[in-house]
Coordinates of C-alpha atoms and ligand atoms in Angstrom, one line a residue:
M1 CA -120.4 165.9 66.1
F2 CA -118.8 166.4 62.7
K3 CA -120.0 169.9 62.0
D4 CA -116.8 171.7 62.9
Q5 CA -115.0 169.6 60.2
F6 CA -117.1 171.5 57.5
P7 CA -115.8 175.0 57.0
F8 CA -119.1 176.1 55.3
F9 CA -120.8 176.2 58.7
N10 CA -118.1 178.6 60.1
N11 CA -119.1 181.0 57.4
K12 CA -122.9 180.4 57.6
P13 CA -123.6 179.5 61.3
E14 CA -127.3 180.5 60.9
Q15 CA -127.9 178.1 58.0
V16 CA -129.9 174.9 58.8
Y17 CA -128.8 172.7 55.9
L18 CA -131.2 169.8 55.4
D19 CA -130.7 169.3 51.7
S20 CA -127.7 166.9 51.8
A21 CA -129.4 164.5 49.4
A22 CA -129.1 167.3 46.7
T23 CA -125.5 168.0 47.6
T24 CA -123.4 167.8 50.7
Q25 CA -121.2 170.5 52.2
K26 CA -117.5 169.8 51.7
H27 CA -115.2 168.3 54.3
A28 CA -112.2 170.5 55.3
S29 CA -109.8 167.9 54.0
V30 CA -111.5 168.1 50.6
V31 CA -111.3 171.9 50.4
A32 CA -107.7 171.8 51.5
A33 CA -106.7 169.1 49.0
V34 CA -108.4 170.9 46.1
N35 CA -106.6 174.1 47.1
D36 CA -103.3 172.4 47.6
Y37 CA -103.5 170.9 44.1
H38 CA -104.2 174.3 42.5
L39 CA -101.5 176.0 44.6
H40 CA -98.7 173.4 44.4
H41 CA -99.2 170.7 41.9
N42 CA -101.3 172.1 39.1
A43 CA -100.5 170.0 36.0
T44 CA -102.3 167.6 33.8
V45 CA -102.2 163.9 34.5
H46 CA -100.8 160.8 32.7
R47 CA -99.0 162.9 30.0
S48 CA -95.8 164.4 31.2
A49 CA -92.9 163.4 33.4
Y50 CA -91.8 166.7 34.9
Q51 CA -92.0 166.9 38.6
I52 CA -95.4 168.5 39.2
A53 CA -97.0 166.4 36.5
N54 CA -95.8 163.3 38.3
Q55 CA -97.1 164.7 41.5
A56 CA -100.5 165.4 40.0
T57 CA -100.7 161.9 38.5
A58 CA -99.7 160.3 41.8
L59 CA -102.4 162.3 43.7
Y60 CA -105.0 161.4 41.0
E61 CA -104.1 157.7 41.1
S62 CA -104.0 157.6 44.8
S63 CA -107.6 158.8 44.8
R64 CA -108.5 155.9 42.6
N65 CA -107.0 153.6 45.3
S66 CA -109.0 155.4 48.0
V67 CA -112.2 154.9 46.0
A68 CA -111.4 151.2 45.5
K69 CA -110.8 150.8 49.2
L70 CA -114.0 152.6 50.2
I71 CA -116.2 150.3 48.2
S72 CA -114.0 147.2 48.6
A73 CA -113.4 146.8 44.8
K74 CA -110.8 144.1 44.0
S75 CA -108.7 146.4 41.9
S76 CA -108.3 150.2 41.3
A77 CA -108.5 149.4 37.6
Q78 CA -112.2 148.8 38.2
I79 CA -112.7 152.5 39.2
V80 CA -113.5 154.9 36.4
F81 CA -113.7 158.6 37.1
S82 CA -116.6 160.4 35.6
S83 CA -118.3 163.8 36.1
G84 CA -120.9 162.2 38.3
A85 CA -123.5 159.5 38.6
T86 CA -125.3 160.7 35.5
E87 CA -122.3 160.5 33.3
S88 CA -121.4 157.0 34.8
I89 CA -124.8 155.6 34.0
N90 CA -124.7 157.2 30.5
T91 CA -121.2 155.6 30.0
I92 CA -122.7 152.2 30.7
A93 CA -125.9 152.7 28.7
N94 CA -123.9 154.1 25.6
G95 CA -121.2 151.5 25.8
L96 CA -123.4 148.4 25.9
H97 CA -123.6 146.1 22.9
K98 CA -125.9 143.3 22.1
T99 CA -123.5 140.5 23.2
M100 CA -123.7 141.8 26.8
L101 CA -127.5 141.5 26.9
C102 CA -129.5 138.4 27.2
G103 CA -133.2 138.9 27.6
S104 CA -135.9 141.2 26.3
K105 CA -136.6 143.5 29.2
I106 CA -135.1 146.3 31.3
L107 CA -136.3 146.2 34.9
I108 CA -136.4 149.5 36.7
L109 CA -137.6 150.5 40.2
A110 CA -140.6 152.9 40.3
S111 CA -138.6 155.3 42.5
E112 CA -135.6 155.7 40.1
H113 CA -133.9 159.1 39.6
H114 CA -134.3 160.4 36.0
A115 CA -130.5 159.7 35.7
N116 CA -131.2 156.0 36.2
L117 CA -134.3 155.9 33.9
I118 CA -133.8 158.1 30.8
P119 CA -130.6 156.5 29.6
W120 CA -132.4 153.1 29.8
Q121 CA -135.2 154.4 27.7
K122 CA -132.7 155.1 24.9
V123 CA -131.1 151.6 25.4
A124 CA -134.6 150.1 25.2
S125 CA -135.3 151.7 21.9
R126 CA -131.8 150.9 20.6
F127 CA -131.9 147.2 21.4
N128 CA -135.7 146.8 21.1
L129 CA -136.2 146.0 24.8
K130 CA -139.2 146.5 26.9
I131 CA -139.1 148.6 30.1
E132 CA -140.8 147.0 33.1
I133 CA -141.3 148.8 36.4
V134 CA -140.9 147.3 39.8
K135 CA -143.8 148.8 41.9
L136 CA -143.9 150.2 45.4
S137 CA -146.9 150.4 47.6
A138 CA -149.3 153.3 47.1
D139 CA -147.5 155.3 49.8
G140 CA -144.0 154.6 48.4
C141 CA -143.0 151.7 50.7
F142 CA -141.0 148.7 49.7
T143 CA -141.9 145.9 52.1
Q144 CA -142.0 142.1 51.9
N145 CA -145.0 142.3 49.6
E146 CA -143.2 144.5 47.0
F147 CA -140.1 142.3 47.4
D148 CA -142.0 139.2 46.6
Q149 CA -143.5 140.8 43.6
F150 CA -140.1 142.1 42.5
S151 CA -138.6 138.5 42.9
K152 CA -141.3 137.2 40.5
Q153 CA -140.3 139.8 37.9
L154 CA -136.6 138.7 38.1
T155 CA -136.7 136.2 35.3
A156 CA -134.3 135.0 32.6
D157 CA -136.2 137.4 30.3
V158 CA -134.6 140.4 32.0
A159 CA -131.5 141.8 30.2
I160 CA -130.7 144.7 32.6
L161 CA -131.8 145.5 36.1
A162 CA -131.2 149.3 37.0
M163 CA -132.0 150.3 40.5
A164 CA -130.9 152.5 43.3
H165 CA -129.3 151.3 46.5
V166 CA -131.2 154.1 48.3
S167 CA -134.0 156.1 46.8
N168 CA -133.2 159.9 46.7
A169 CA -136.9 160.8 46.8
L170 CA -138.0 158.4 49.6
G171 CA -135.0 157.2 51.4
N172 CA -135.9 153.6 51.0
I173 CA -133.0 151.2 51.3
Y174 CA -133.3 148.5 48.7
P175 CA -132.0 144.9 49.2
V176 CA -129.4 145.1 46.5
K177 CA -127.4 142.2 47.7
E178 CA -130.3 139.7 47.6
V179 CA -131.5 141.0 44.3
C180 CA -128.0 140.9 42.6
N181 CA -127.6 137.4 43.9
T182 CA -130.7 136.2 42.0
A183 CA -129.9 138.5 39.0
N184 CA -126.4 137.0 38.7
N185 CA -127.8 133.5 38.5
L186 CA -130.1 134.6 35.7
Q187 CA -127.3 136.5 33.8
I188 CA -129.1 139.8 34.3
L189 CA -126.8 142.8 34.0
T190 CA -127.1 144.8 37.3
V191 CA -126.6 148.5 37.5
I192 CA -126.8 149.9 41.0
D193 CA -127.0 153.6 41.6
G194 CA -125.3 154.1 44.9
T195 CA -125.5 157.9 44.8
Q196 CA -127.6 158.2 48.0
A197 CA -126.0 155.3 49.8
I198 CA -122.3 155.9 49.6
A199 CA -122.0 158.7 52.3
H200 CA -124.4 157.0 54.7
M201 CA -123.5 153.3 55.0
P202 CA -120.5 150.9 54.3
V203 CA -120.6 149.8 50.7
N204 CA -119.0 146.6 49.6
V205 CA -119.4 146.0 45.8
E206 CA -117.9 142.4 46.1
D207 CA -120.4 141.5 48.8
I208 CA -123.3 143.1 46.8
G209 CA -122.2 141.3 43.7
C210 CA -123.4 143.9 41.2
D211 CA -122.0 144.3 37.7
F212 CA -121.9 148.1 38.0
Y213 CA -122.1 150.6 40.9
V214 CA -122.1 154.3 40.4
F215 CA -122.1 157.5 42.6
S216 CA -121.3 161.2 42.6
G217 CA -118.6 163.0 44.6
H218 CA -120.7 165.9 45.6
K219 CA -123.1 163.9 47.7
M220 CA -120.4 162.3 49.8
Y221 CA -118.6 165.5 51.0
G222 CA -116.4 165.8 47.9
P223 CA -116.4 168.2 45.0
T224 CA -119.0 168.7 42.3
G225 CA -118.2 167.5 38.7
V226 CA -116.7 164.3 39.7
G227 CA -118.1 160.8 40.1
V228 CA -117.4 157.1 39.9
L229 CA -118.2 154.2 37.7
Y230 CA -117.3 150.8 39.2
G231 CA -117.6 147.7 37.0
K232 CA -116.7 144.1 37.0
S233 CA -113.5 143.8 35.0
E234 CA -115.0 141.7 32.2
H235 CA -117.8 144.1 31.7
L236 CA -115.5 147.2 31.7
E237 CA -113.5 145.3 29.0
N238 CA -116.6 144.7 26.9
L239 CA -118.1 148.1 27.3
A240 CA -117.3 150.5 24.5
P241 CA -116.0 154.0 25.5
F242 CA -118.2 156.9 24.4
K243 CA -116.0 159.8 25.2
L244 CA -113.4 159.5 22.5
G245 CA -110.4 161.8 22.3
G246 CA -107.0 162.4 24.0
E247 CA -105.7 160.4 26.9
M248 CA -107.9 157.2 26.3
I249 CA -105.8 155.8 23.4
T250 CA -102.6 153.9 22.8
Q251 CA -102.2 154.3 19.1
V252 CA -103.9 156.7 16.6
S253 CA -103.7 157.0 12.8
Y254 CA -105.9 159.1 10.5
T255 CA -108.3 156.2 10.1
H256 CA -107.9 154.1 13.2
A257 CA -107.5 154.3 17.0
E258 CA -106.4 151.7 19.6
F259 CA -107.8 152.3 23.1
Q260 CA -106.2 152.0 26.5
P261 CA -107.5 149.3 28.8
A262 CA -110.1 150.2 31.5
P263 CA -110.2 152.5 33.4
L264 CA -108.3 155.0 31.2
K265 CA -110.3 154.1 28.0
F266 CA -113.3 155.7 29.7
E267 CA -111.5 158.9 30.8
G268 CA -111.1 160.7 27.4
G269 CA -110.1 164.3 27.6
T270 CA -108.5 166.2 30.4
P271 CA -110.1 164.9 33.6
N272 CA -111.3 166.9 36.6
V273 CA -108.0 166.4 38.4
A274 CA -108.8 168.7 41.3
G275 CA -112.2 167.1 41.7
V276 CA -110.7 163.6 41.7
I277 CA -108.1 164.6 44.3
G278 CA -110.8 166.1 46.5
L279 CA -112.9 163.0 46.1
G280 CA -110.0 160.9 47.3
K281 CA -110.0 162.9 50.6
A282 CA -113.8 162.5 50.9
C283 CA -113.2 158.7 50.6
E284 CA -110.6 158.8 53.3
F285 CA -113.0 160.7 55.6
L286 CA -115.7 158.2 55.0
L287 CA -113.4 155.2 55.4
N288 CA -112.3 156.5 58.8
N289 CA -115.8 157.5 60.1
I290 CA -118.6 155.6 58.4
V291 CA -119.6 153.6 61.4
S292 CA -120.0 156.7 63.7
I293 CA -121.6 158.6 60.8
Q294 CA -124.2 155.9 60.5
Q295 CA -124.8 155.8 64.2
H296 CA -125.1 159.6 64.4
E297 CA -127.5 159.9 61.4
K298 CA -129.7 157.2 62.8
E299 CA -130.0 159.1 66.1
C300 CA -130.9 162.3 64.2
Y301 CA -133.3 160.5 62.0
T302 CA -135.1 158.8 64.9
A303 CA -135.4 162.1 66.7
L304 CA -136.8 163.8 63.6
L305 CA -139.3 161.1 63.0
E306 CA -140.6 161.3 66.5
Q307 CA -141.2 165.0 66.2
L308 CA -142.8 164.8 62.8
E309 CA -145.1 162.0 63.8
K310 CA -146.7 164.4 66.4
V311 CA -147.6 167.0 63.6
S312 CA -151.1 166.5 62.4
G313 CA -152.0 166.9 58.7
L314 CA -148.6 165.6 57.6
R315 CA -147.8 162.3 55.9
I316 CA -144.4 160.7 55.4
L317 CA -144.0 158.7 52.2
G318 CA -141.8 155.7 51.7
N319 CA -140.2 153.3 54.3
V320 CA -140.3 155.2 57.5
R321 CA -138.6 152.9 59.9
D322 CA -136.0 151.2 57.6
S323 CA -134.7 154.3 55.8
I324 CA -131.6 156.4 55.4
G325 CA -131.7 160.0 56.6
V326 CA -134.3 161.1 54.1
V327 CA -137.8 162.1 55.0
S328 CA -140.3 162.8 52.3
I329 CA -143.3 164.7 53.4
V330 CA -146.7 165.7 52.0
L331 CA -149.4 167.8 53.7
D332 CA -153.1 166.9 53.8
K333 CA -154.4 170.4 53.5
H334 CA -151.6 172.5 51.9
N335 CA -149.4 172.3 48.8
I336 CA -145.8 171.8 50.0
S337 CA -144.5 174.4 47.5
D338 CA -146.4 177.0 49.6
L339 CA -144.5 175.8 52.6
A340 CA -141.1 176.1 51.1
P341 CA -140.8 179.9 50.9
L342 CA -141.7 180.1 54.6
L343 CA -139.0 177.7 55.5
Y344 CA -136.4 179.4 53.2
Q345 CA -137.1 182.7 54.9
K346 CA -136.0 181.1 58.2
H347 CA -132.7 179.9 56.7
I348 CA -134.0 176.3 56.5
A349 CA -132.6 174.6 53.3
V350 CA -134.9 171.7 52.3
R351 CA -135.9 170.5 48.9
V352 CA -139.4 170.7 47.5
G353 CA -140.6 169.2 44.3
H354 CA -140.3 166.0 42.3
H355 CA -136.7 165.3 43.2
C356 CA -135.9 164.3 39.6
A357 CA -138.4 161.4 39.9
M358 CA -141.4 162.6 38.1
P359 CA -142.8 159.2 37.2
L360 CA -142.7 158.3 41.0
M361 CA -144.6 161.4 41.9
D362 CA -147.3 160.4 39.3
F363 CA -147.3 156.9 40.7
L364 CA -147.8 158.3 44.2
Q365 CA -150.3 160.8 42.9
V366 CA -148.6 163.8 44.5
A367 CA -147.3 166.9 42.8
G368 CA -144.1 166.7 44.9
T369 CA -142.9 166.2 48.4
L370 CA -140.9 168.2 50.9
R371 CA -137.6 166.3 51.4
V372 CA -135.6 166.7 54.5
S373 CA -132.2 165.0 54.2
L374 CA -129.6 164.6 56.8
A375 CA -125.8 164.2 56.8
C376 CA -123.1 163.6 59.3
Y377 CA -123.0 167.3 60.2
T378 CA -126.7 167.5 61.0
T379 CA -127.2 168.4 64.7
M380 CA -130.2 168.0 67.0
G381 CA -130.2 171.8 67.1
D382 CA -130.8 171.9 63.3
L383 CA -133.7 169.5 63.7
D384 CA -135.2 171.5 66.6
N385 CA -134.9 174.7 64.4
F386 CA -136.5 172.9 61.5
M387 CA -139.4 171.7 63.6
R388 CA -140.0 175.1 65.1
S389 CA -140.0 176.7 61.7
L390 CA -142.2 174.0 60.3
Q391 CA -144.8 174.5 63.0
L392 CA -144.8 178.3 62.6
S393 CA -145.1 177.9 58.8
L394 CA -148.0 175.5 59.1
T395 CA -149.7 178.1 61.4
V396 CA -149.3 180.7 58.8
L397 CA -150.8 178.4 56.1
D398 CA -153.6 177.3 58.4
E399 CA -154.4 181.0 59.0
G400 CA -154.4 181.4 55.3
E401 CA -157.2 178.9 55.2
S402 CA -159.3 180.2 58.0
G403 CA -158.2 183.7 59.1
L404 CA -157.9 185.4 55.9
D405 CA -161.6 186.0 55.3
E406 CA -161.6 188.2 58.4
Q407 CA -158.5 190.0 57.2
K408 CA -160.1 190.5 53.9
D409 CA -162.6 192.9 55.4
S410 CA -159.9 194.9 57.1
V411 CA -157.8 195.8 54.0
N412 CA -158.9 198.5 51.7
E413 CA -160.7 196.5 49.0
L414 CA -160.4 199.4 46.6
L415 CA -156.7 198.8 46.1
P416 CA -155.8 196.5 43.3
L417 CA -154.0 193.3 44.4
A418 CA -150.7 194.5 43.2
Q419 CA -150.8 197.6 45.3
K420 CA -151.7 195.7 48.4
I421 CA -148.8 193.4 47.8
K422 CA -146.4 196.2 47.1
S423 CA -147.4 198.1 50.2
A424 CA -147.3 195.1 52.5
N425 CA -144.7 195.7 55.1
G426 CA -142.1 192.9 55.5
W427 CA -141.9 189.5 54.0
D428 CA -144.5 187.8 56.2
N429 CA -147.2 190.4 55.4
Q430 CA -146.3 190.1 51.7
Y431 CA -146.7 186.4 51.9
R432 CA -150.1 186.8 53.6
Q433 CA -151.2 189.2 50.9
L434 CA -150.3 186.7 48.3
L435 CA -152.4 184.0 50.1
L436 CA -155.1 186.6 50.1
A437 CA -154.7 187.4 46.4
S438 CA -155.1 183.7 45.7
K439 CA -158.6 184.0 46.9
S440 CA -159.4 186.6 44.2
L441 CA -158.3 184.4 41.4
K442 CA -161.1 183.4 39.1
I443 CA -160.7 179.7 39.4
M444 CA -160.7 177.7 36.2
P445 CA -163.5 175.1 36.1
V446 CA -162.2 171.5 36.3
E447 CA -163.4 170.7 32.7
L448 CA -160.9 173.4 31.3
R449 CA -157.9 171.8 33.1
I450 CA -157.0 170.0 29.9
P451 CA -153.6 169.5 28.2
D452 CA -154.3 172.5 25.8
N453 CA -154.4 174.8 28.8
A454 CA -151.6 173.1 30.8
V455 CA -148.4 175.1 31.5
F456 CA -145.3 173.0 32.2
G457 CA -142.1 173.7 34.1
C458 CA -143.6 175.0 37.3
E459 CA -143.2 173.1 40.6
S460 CA -147.0 172.7 40.8
D461 CA -149.5 171.8 38.2
L462 CA -150.7 174.9 36.4
W463 CA -153.4 175.7 33.8
I464 CA -154.4 179.0 32.1
S465 CA -157.2 179.7 29.7
V466 CA -158.7 182.7 28.0
Q467 CA -162.4 182.6 26.9
Q468 CA -164.0 185.6 25.5
N469 CA -161.3 187.8 27.0
Q470 CA -161.9 186.3 30.4
L471 CA -158.7 184.8 31.8
S472 CA -158.9 182.1 34.4
A473 CA -156.2 179.9 35.9
Y474 CA -155.6 177.2 38.4
S475 CA -152.7 175.8 40.5
Q476 CA -152.8 173.7 43.6
S477 CA -150.2 176.1 45.1
K478 CA -151.9 179.1 46.8
I479 CA -148.7 181.2 46.3
I480 CA -148.8 180.4 42.5
R481 CA -152.5 181.2 42.5
G482 CA -151.8 184.5 44.3
I483 CA -149.1 185.4 41.6
L484 CA -151.6 184.4 38.8
A485 CA -154.2 186.6 40.3
V486 CA -151.8 189.5 40.2
L487 CA -150.9 188.7 36.6
I488 CA -154.5 188.3 35.5
E489 CA -155.5 191.5 37.3
K490 CA -152.9 193.4 35.2
A491 CA -153.8 191.7 31.9
T492 CA -157.5 192.4 32.5
E493 CA -156.8 196.0 33.2
L494 CA -154.8 196.3 30.0
L495 CA -157.6 194.7 28.0
R496 CA -160.0 197.2 29.3
S497 CA -157.7 200.2 29.1
E498 CA -158.7 201.4 25.6
G499 CA -162.2 202.1 27.0
S500 CA -164.1 200.0 24.6
K501 CA -166.5 197.4 26.1
N502 CA -165.1 194.6 23.9
A503 CA -161.3 195.0 24.0
D504 CA -160.1 196.2 20.7
D505 CA -156.9 195.4 18.8
A506 CA -154.9 198.0 20.6
A507 CA -155.9 196.8 24.0
H508 CA -155.2 193.2 22.9
N509 CA -151.7 194.3 21.7
A510 CA -151.0 196.1 24.9
A511 CA -152.1 193.1 27.0
A512 CA -150.1 190.7 24.8
E513 CA -147.0 192.7 24.7
F514 CA -146.8 193.8 28.3
D515 CA -143.7 192.7 30.3
Y516 CA -145.4 190.8 33.1
F517 CA -142.2 189.3 34.4
D518 CA -140.8 192.8 35.0
Y519 CA -144.0 193.7 36.6
L520 CA -143.6 190.8 39.1
T521 CA -140.1 192.0 39.8
T522 CA -141.2 195.5 40.5
L523 CA -143.6 194.1 43.0
K524 CA -140.6 192.3 44.7
L525 CA -142.2 188.9 44.1
T526 CA -139.0 187.3 42.9
P527 CA -138.0 185.7 46.3
Y528 CA -140.9 183.4 45.7
F529 CA -139.3 182.1 42.6
S530 CA -137.1 179.0 42.8
A531 CA -135.5 178.1 39.5
G532 CA -138.4 175.7 38.8
R533 CA -141.0 178.3 39.6
R534 CA -139.3 180.9 37.6
D535 CA -139.3 178.7 34.5
G536 CA -142.9 177.8 35.1
L537 CA -144.1 181.4 35.6
Q538 CA -142.2 182.5 32.5
N539 CA -144.1 179.8 30.7
A540 CA -147.3 181.0 32.3
V541 CA -146.5 184.6 31.1
C542 CA -145.9 183.2 27.5
A543 CA -149.2 181.3 27.7
I544 CA -151.1 184.4 28.7
K545 CA -149.5 186.4 25.9
Q546 CA -150.1 183.7 23.3
K547 CA -153.7 183.2 24.3
L548 CA -154.3 186.9 24.1
R549 CA -152.9 187.3 20.6
Ligands
LIG1 N1 -129.0 159.0 41.2 C1 -129.5 159.5 42.4 C2 -130.2 158.5 43.3 C3 -129.4 160.8 42.8 O1 -129.9 161.3 43.9 C4 -128.8 161.7 41.8 C5 -128.8 163.1 42.1 O2 -129.7 163.7 42.8 C6 -128.3 161.2 40.7 C7 -128.4 159.9 40.4 C8 -127.6 162.1 39.7 O3 -126.4 162.6 40.3 P1 -125.6 163.7 39.5 O4 -126.5 164.8 39.2 O5 -124.5 164.1 40.5 O6 -125.0 163.1 38.3

């Protein structure tokens, strides 16, 4: 319905983009406005009075009006431009002072994005406040039960309530209006993270009654590097600016500075003018279309759920019926990070991992989820494509469970794992060989999976140990286990290469100094490395080296 308004898809017609909760594609009007600014009005804002500087300032300030209109703020002076939701929340957290807080607790939802958690940890230690978590059900749902529990936690003791309007990891829509209503009566400062709501539903900050509302431009069809902090006027007045420098002042001497009133006191330095102008266009697009966007996404979401519910061995976390277009999936039998490369190979963009909500994953007792997230440009065709690829990928993984033992006999067992992987023809065969290799890994006993042996930074839990020159490892992901088997095969070969029964110093050195990462690259295994996995495997390589030294 909206897809032809997004130029990205003209250039990448084969791409099935289901990762809009991470970032959305950009609307044509946004791309045009950013270009137009660079081509015709490029000047800085609020500083000069020559013609293009005035034009740039007018475009920039007109975006502020569009944002105010989009969220029904009383005044555009309540709209502060930032680099994104993260900076907006940090601006609030850093600018608070004691007089704005009455109470001894910060209340945070269990599903919060790290951006709406870590800044509050710092506030808690600065003002000696206690963080209290609002719980979800064991499968990530927020129902009447959780709401009742939450209501009991909303007491006069709470100084700050920080919560998302919509969870990025689960898609749960939270009752922000009801909560803010109670919070206002108790003088609790409310910070609502609207990052995952703003592109999917009408937002009215006056109606919600929150003290602050934040979001990012790039998740609402606008540019990256720009975002919004909305605040009630009295709070913006009280909040201290933390980006100090040019533009945000009225008077400066060597020893003293007077600040502009909000919003400019928070916009120190040269702002992202192009980004703000693009954001204004994204707001206009949403203002004109939000009702049909909401309707279209609901239809897509319902169709997707219907299909997913027919797949066995798959569980959807969070509020399934009352959710925005985010589906968070875990598999009974397989690690979702083994599924991801199979989907990527078929041009399906989805997100696998903790979604910047590690404590939530711990709470749900999962390593991560596969998140499918929709947007206005999602089509039924995209969803059919996704479902087809998902079914095919699950078949490959199921075969990995049952069929590989038969295959094992049919490959030449004399070849080392690395050779088998290198000589596998095509991506699918290589993937199968990695699944096969995972079966050769000497599995680390559970009692050795202790913090000393843990390797961090990977998308899956990972442990490595060396005992009497015997390397063992474990990861829930079969693909990671396959890669570990290849690494350990090489290290073991090097340890034995000097011919002595007990590996001598030279062998140890050779094994410890070997460039394992380069080795994986030679085996063409890098397509399996997302940024998270690459970091984790690099850490795994370091761990192997260290333990061998
Ligand atoms: N809050 C939520 C709910 C998010 O989904 C995200 C990004 O994923 C953020 C905050 C942080 O947004 P940004 O990285 O654009 O600052």
